[in-house]
Amino acid sequence: MNTLDASLNAADAALRTLFAPHRGSRPCPTVAEAGTPELADEDKALAGALMRVNHVGEVCAQALSNAQALDARLGTGNPQEREQLARHFEAASAEETDHLAWTSARLDELGARPSLLNPLWYAGAFGIGLAAGALGRRASLGFVVEPERQVEAHLAGHMDRLPAHDHASRAIVAQMKDDEARHARDAQHAGAMELPPPVKGLMRLAAKVMTTVAHRI
Ligand SMILES: [Fe+2]
Ligand SMILES: [Fe+2]
């Protein structure tokens, strides 16, 4: 794939993430026996805000993998290894599309909207992904492990905060939490390096800004 093709692919992925409807490859997780009772307005508002934050997280996950795939394709070194790495990131992005579809559908059901700042979140995460990709394969994979771990912990926190009877949101968050833990393990097995503590701290800070703002906007 040449530079123009790879760049067009990345632009297409960005537009699809931000503006196209998403279709997951797996059905949306549900709790078989329960169904979700009609929620009170304040529970709906809380669940909507938390699912908006999770949706933004998935927009950022798409941006990171798209940028890392682009870097792998445009970088230097063994072309076969670069292509293999690019495909690793594309496969990751395809699996994260399920999360994007599920959180987006749940936002609709709750009468909540996605973050108005999604293009900004996407651009920021894409920039981080490009910088990570430029550091080489092991560092780039390290930039997968760390956010996946942070997101997993964050989703565990949402299981405490979501209304107890919002079974529909809870089923989605529980499945996402399991998936993110597996994504971190996969990237680790693929050879990810452990990122230095200051880098992890910066990523935590960026995530804190994003989650705080996206809760409202
Ligand atoms: Fe995800
Ligand atoms: Fe993930």
Short mmCIF file of C-alpha atoms and ligand atoms in Angstrom, two decimals:
data_model
loop_
_atom_site.label_atom_id
_atom_site.label_comp_id
_atom_site.label_asym_id
_atom_site.label_seq_id
_atom_site.Cartn_x
_atom_site.Cartn_y
_atom_site.Cartn_z
CA MET A 1 0.00 0.00 0.00
CA ASN A 2 1.51 3.36 -0.95
CA THR A 3 1.50 6.58 1.08
CA LEU A 4 -1.56 7.98 -0.65
CA ASP A 5 -3.59 4.76 -0.21
CA ALA A 6 -2.61 4.49 3.45
CA SER A 7 -3.51 8.14 4.10
CA LEU A 8 -6.85 7.80 2.30
CA ASN A 9 -7.57 4.66 4.35
CA ALA A 10 -6.87 6.60 7.55
CA ALA A 11 -9.09 9.51 6.46
CA ASP A 12 -11.89 7.09 5.53
CA ALA A 13 -11.60 5.36 8.93
CA ALA A 14 -11.81 8.74 10.70
CA LEU A 15 -14.94 9.78 8.80
CA ARG A 16 -16.61 6.42 9.40
CA THR A 17 -15.82 6.56 13.13
CA LEU A 18 -17.15 10.07 13.54
CA PHE A 19 -20.09 10.24 11.16
CA ALA A 20 -21.29 6.81 9.95
CA PRO A 21 -23.64 4.46 11.80
CA HIS A 22 -21.73 1.52 13.30
CA ARG A 23 -22.53 -2.13 12.97
CA GLY A 24 -20.91 -4.54 15.43
CA SER A 25 -19.90 -8.05 14.42
CA ARG A 26 -21.23 -9.42 17.73
CA PRO A 27 -24.75 -8.78 19.02
CA CYS A 28 -25.11 -6.24 21.79
CA PRO A 29 -24.75 -7.97 25.20
CA THR A 30 -27.98 -8.25 27.14
CA VAL A 31 -29.06 -9.78 30.41
CA ALA A 32 -31.31 -12.63 29.35
CA GLU A 33 -33.69 -12.84 32.26
CA ALA A 34 -34.16 -9.25 33.32
CA GLY A 35 -34.84 -6.64 30.67
CA THR A 36 -34.39 -3.06 31.84
CA PRO A 37 -37.30 -1.38 33.62
CA GLU A 38 -38.17 2.22 32.67
CA LEU A 39 -35.54 4.39 34.36
CA ALA A 40 -36.26 7.53 36.35
CA ASP A 41 -35.11 10.73 34.63
CA GLU A 42 -32.11 11.23 36.91
CA ASP A 43 -30.97 7.60 36.42
CA LYS A 44 -31.33 8.03 32.66
CA ALA A 45 -29.25 11.22 32.78
CA LEU A 46 -26.51 9.55 34.84
CA ALA A 47 -26.42 6.42 32.64
CA GLY A 48 -26.41 8.64 29.52
CA ALA A 49 -23.45 10.66 30.81
CA LEU A 50 -21.46 7.52 31.69
CA MET A 51 -22.23 5.86 28.36
CA ARG A 52 -21.21 9.08 26.56
CA VAL A 53 -17.83 8.87 28.30
CA ASN A 54 -17.51 5.21 27.25
CA HIS A 55 -18.47 6.09 23.69
CA VAL A 56 -15.73 8.77 23.61
CA GLY A 57 -13.27 6.16 24.89
CA GLU A 58 -14.17 4.00 21.91
CA VAL A 59 -13.80 6.91 19.48
CA CYS A 60 -10.30 7.40 20.92
CA ALA A 61 -9.56 3.66 20.62
CA GLN A 62 -10.42 3.87 16.90
CA ALA A 63 -8.19 6.91 16.46
CA LEU A 64 -5.25 5.25 18.24
CA SER A 65 -5.39 2.05 16.17
CA ASN A 66 -5.95 3.92 12.91
CA ALA A 67 -2.94 6.16 13.57
CA GLN A 68 -0.78 3.22 14.61
CA ALA A 69 -1.76 1.25 11.50
CA LEU A 70 -0.89 4.29 9.35
CA ASP A 71 2.50 4.63 11.06
CA ALA A 72 3.22 0.94 10.56
CA ARG A 73 2.44 1.22 6.85
CA LEU A 74 4.46 4.40 6.29
CA GLY A 75 7.39 3.53 8.57
CA THR A 76 10.77 2.08 7.72
CA GLY A 77 12.07 -1.44 8.31
CA ASN A 78 11.00 -4.87 7.14
CA PRO A 79 7.90 -4.37 4.93
CA GLN A 80 6.38 -7.74 5.93
CA GLU A 81 6.71 -7.00 9.64
CA ARG A 82 5.24 -3.54 9.12
CA GLU A 83 2.29 -4.96 7.21
CA GLN A 84 1.74 -7.57 9.95
CA LEU A 85 1.75 -4.84 12.61
CA ALA A 86 -0.65 -2.68 10.57
CA ARG A 87 -3.02 -5.65 10.31
CA HIS A 88 -2.78 -6.22 14.06
CA PHE A 89 -4.01 -2.65 14.63
CA GLU A 90 -6.73 -2.97 11.96
CA ALA A 91 -8.01 -6.16 13.60
CA ALA A 92 -8.04 -4.36 16.97
CA SER A 93 -10.00 -1.49 15.45
CA ALA A 94 -12.54 -3.92 13.94
CA GLU A 95 -13.16 -5.51 17.34
CA GLU A 96 -13.49 -2.10 19.02
CA THR A 97 -16.18 -1.27 16.46
CA ASP A 98 -18.50 -3.57 18.45
CA HIS A 99 -17.98 -1.33 21.48
CA LEU A 100 -18.60 1.78 19.41
CA ALA A 101 -21.85 0.28 18.05
CA TRP A 102 -23.07 -0.91 21.47
CA THR A 103 -22.37 2.36 23.30
CA SER A 104 -23.86 4.38 20.45
CA ALA A 105 -27.05 2.28 20.45
CA ARG A 106 -27.36 2.56 24.23
CA LEU A 107 -26.96 6.36 24.06
CA ASP A 108 -29.89 6.44 21.63
CA GLU A 109 -32.03 4.26 23.90
CA LEU A 110 -31.28 6.54 26.85
CA GLY A 111 -32.17 9.63 24.81
CA ALA A 112 -28.60 10.90 25.29
CA ARG A 113 -26.26 12.24 22.63
CA PRO A 114 -22.63 11.47 21.85
CA SER A 115 -20.01 14.03 22.84
CA LEU A 116 -20.10 17.19 20.73
CA LEU A 117 -16.31 17.22 20.92
CA ASN A 118 -15.78 13.80 19.28
CA PRO A 119 -13.78 15.26 16.34
CA LEU A 120 -11.47 16.89 18.89
CA TRP A 121 -11.07 13.69 20.95
CA TYR A 122 -10.40 11.77 17.74
CA ALA A 123 -7.74 14.26 16.60
CA GLY A 124 -6.00 14.19 20.00
CA ALA A 125 -5.91 10.40 20.20
CA PHE A 126 -4.81 10.18 16.56
CA GLY A 127 -1.86 12.49 17.38
CA ILE A 128 -0.90 10.30 20.36
CA GLY A 129 -1.20 7.20 18.14
CA LEU A 130 1.06 8.73 15.47
CA ALA A 131 3.68 9.67 18.08
CA ALA A 132 3.50 6.19 19.63
CA GLY A 133 3.75 4.49 16.23
CA ALA A 134 6.86 6.49 15.37
CA LEU A 135 8.62 4.98 18.42
CA GLY A 136 8.55 1.50 16.89
CA ARG A 137 6.66 -1.74 17.33
CA ARG A 138 7.19 -2.47 21.04
CA ALA A 139 6.47 1.08 22.20
CA SER A 140 3.47 1.29 19.90
CA LEU A 141 2.06 -1.89 21.46
CA GLY A 142 2.84 -0.43 24.89
CA PHE A 143 0.52 2.42 23.98
CA VAL A 144 -2.20 -0.20 23.54
CA VAL A 145 -1.62 -2.02 26.83
CA GLU A 146 -1.67 1.08 29.03
CA PRO A 147 -4.97 2.65 27.84
CA GLU A 148 -6.64 -0.78 27.76
CA ARG A 149 -5.68 -1.27 31.41
CA GLN A 150 -6.84 2.22 32.31
CA VAL A 151 -10.13 1.73 30.47
CA GLU A 152 -10.69 -1.63 32.17
CA ALA A 153 -10.26 0.02 35.60
CA HIS A 154 -12.48 2.90 34.51
CA LEU A 155 -15.24 0.51 33.39
CA ALA A 156 -15.00 -1.32 36.72
CA GLY A 157 -15.73 2.06 38.34
CA HIS A 158 -18.75 2.51 36.06
CA MET A 159 -20.15 -0.81 37.29
CA ASP A 160 -20.29 0.82 40.74
CA ARG A 161 -21.81 4.07 39.46
CA LEU A 162 -24.41 2.93 36.90
CA PRO A 163 -27.96 2.68 38.29
CA ALA A 164 -28.36 -0.83 39.75
CA HIS A 165 -31.41 -1.64 37.61
CA ASP A 166 -29.95 -0.32 34.31
CA HIS A 167 -29.28 -3.90 33.23
CA ALA A 168 -28.86 -2.94 29.57
CA SER A 169 -25.97 -0.51 30.19
CA ARG A 170 -24.40 -2.80 32.78
CA ALA A 171 -24.37 -5.78 30.39
CA ILE A 172 -22.56 -3.70 27.76
CA VAL A 173 -20.02 -2.29 30.22
CA ALA A 174 -19.32 -5.75 31.72
CA GLN A 175 -18.60 -7.24 28.28
CA MET A 176 -16.44 -4.27 27.28
CA LYS A 177 -14.44 -4.59 30.49
CA ASP A 178 -13.67 -8.26 29.73
CA ASP A 179 -12.76 -7.39 26.11
CA GLU A 180 -10.40 -4.54 27.12
CA ALA A 181 -8.57 -6.85 29.56
CA ARG A 182 -8.10 -9.34 26.72
CA HIS A 183 -6.89 -6.60 24.34
CA ALA A 184 -4.24 -5.59 26.89
CA ARG A 185 -3.09 -9.22 27.25
CA ASP A 186 -2.98 -9.69 23.44
CA ALA A 187 -0.82 -6.59 22.98
CA GLN A 188 1.43 -7.74 25.81
CA HIS A 189 1.87 -11.16 24.20
CA ALA A 190 2.63 -9.44 20.88
CA GLY A 191 5.70 -7.88 22.55
CA ALA A 192 4.57 -4.58 24.10
CA MET A 193 7.11 -2.71 26.19
CA GLU A 194 6.20 -1.36 29.63
CA LEU A 195 5.85 2.42 29.30
CA PRO A 196 7.82 4.65 31.71
CA PRO A 197 5.76 5.87 34.72
CA PRO A 198 5.74 9.57 33.58
CA VAL A 199 4.20 8.54 30.23
CA LYS A 200 1.56 6.46 32.02
CA GLY A 201 0.89 9.45 34.28
CA LEU A 202 0.42 11.75 31.28
CA MET A 203 -1.98 9.28 29.70
CA ARG A 204 -3.95 9.11 32.94
CA LEU A 205 -4.10 12.90 33.01
CA ALA A 206 -5.32 13.06 29.39
CA ALA A 207 -7.96 10.41 30.19
CA LYS A 208 -9.07 12.38 33.26
CA VAL A 209 -9.58 15.55 31.17
CA MET A 210 -11.51 13.58 28.54
CA THR A 211 -13.76 11.73 31.01
CA THR A 212 -14.52 14.88 33.02
CA VAL A 213 -15.44 16.96 29.96
CA ALA A 214 -17.27 14.17 28.09
CA HIS A 215 -19.46 13.52 31.14
CA ARG A 216 -21.14 16.86 30.32
CA ILE A 217 -20.37 17.80 26.71
FE FE B 1 -13.23 -0.82 23.57
FE FE B 2 -9.90 -2.43 23.68
#
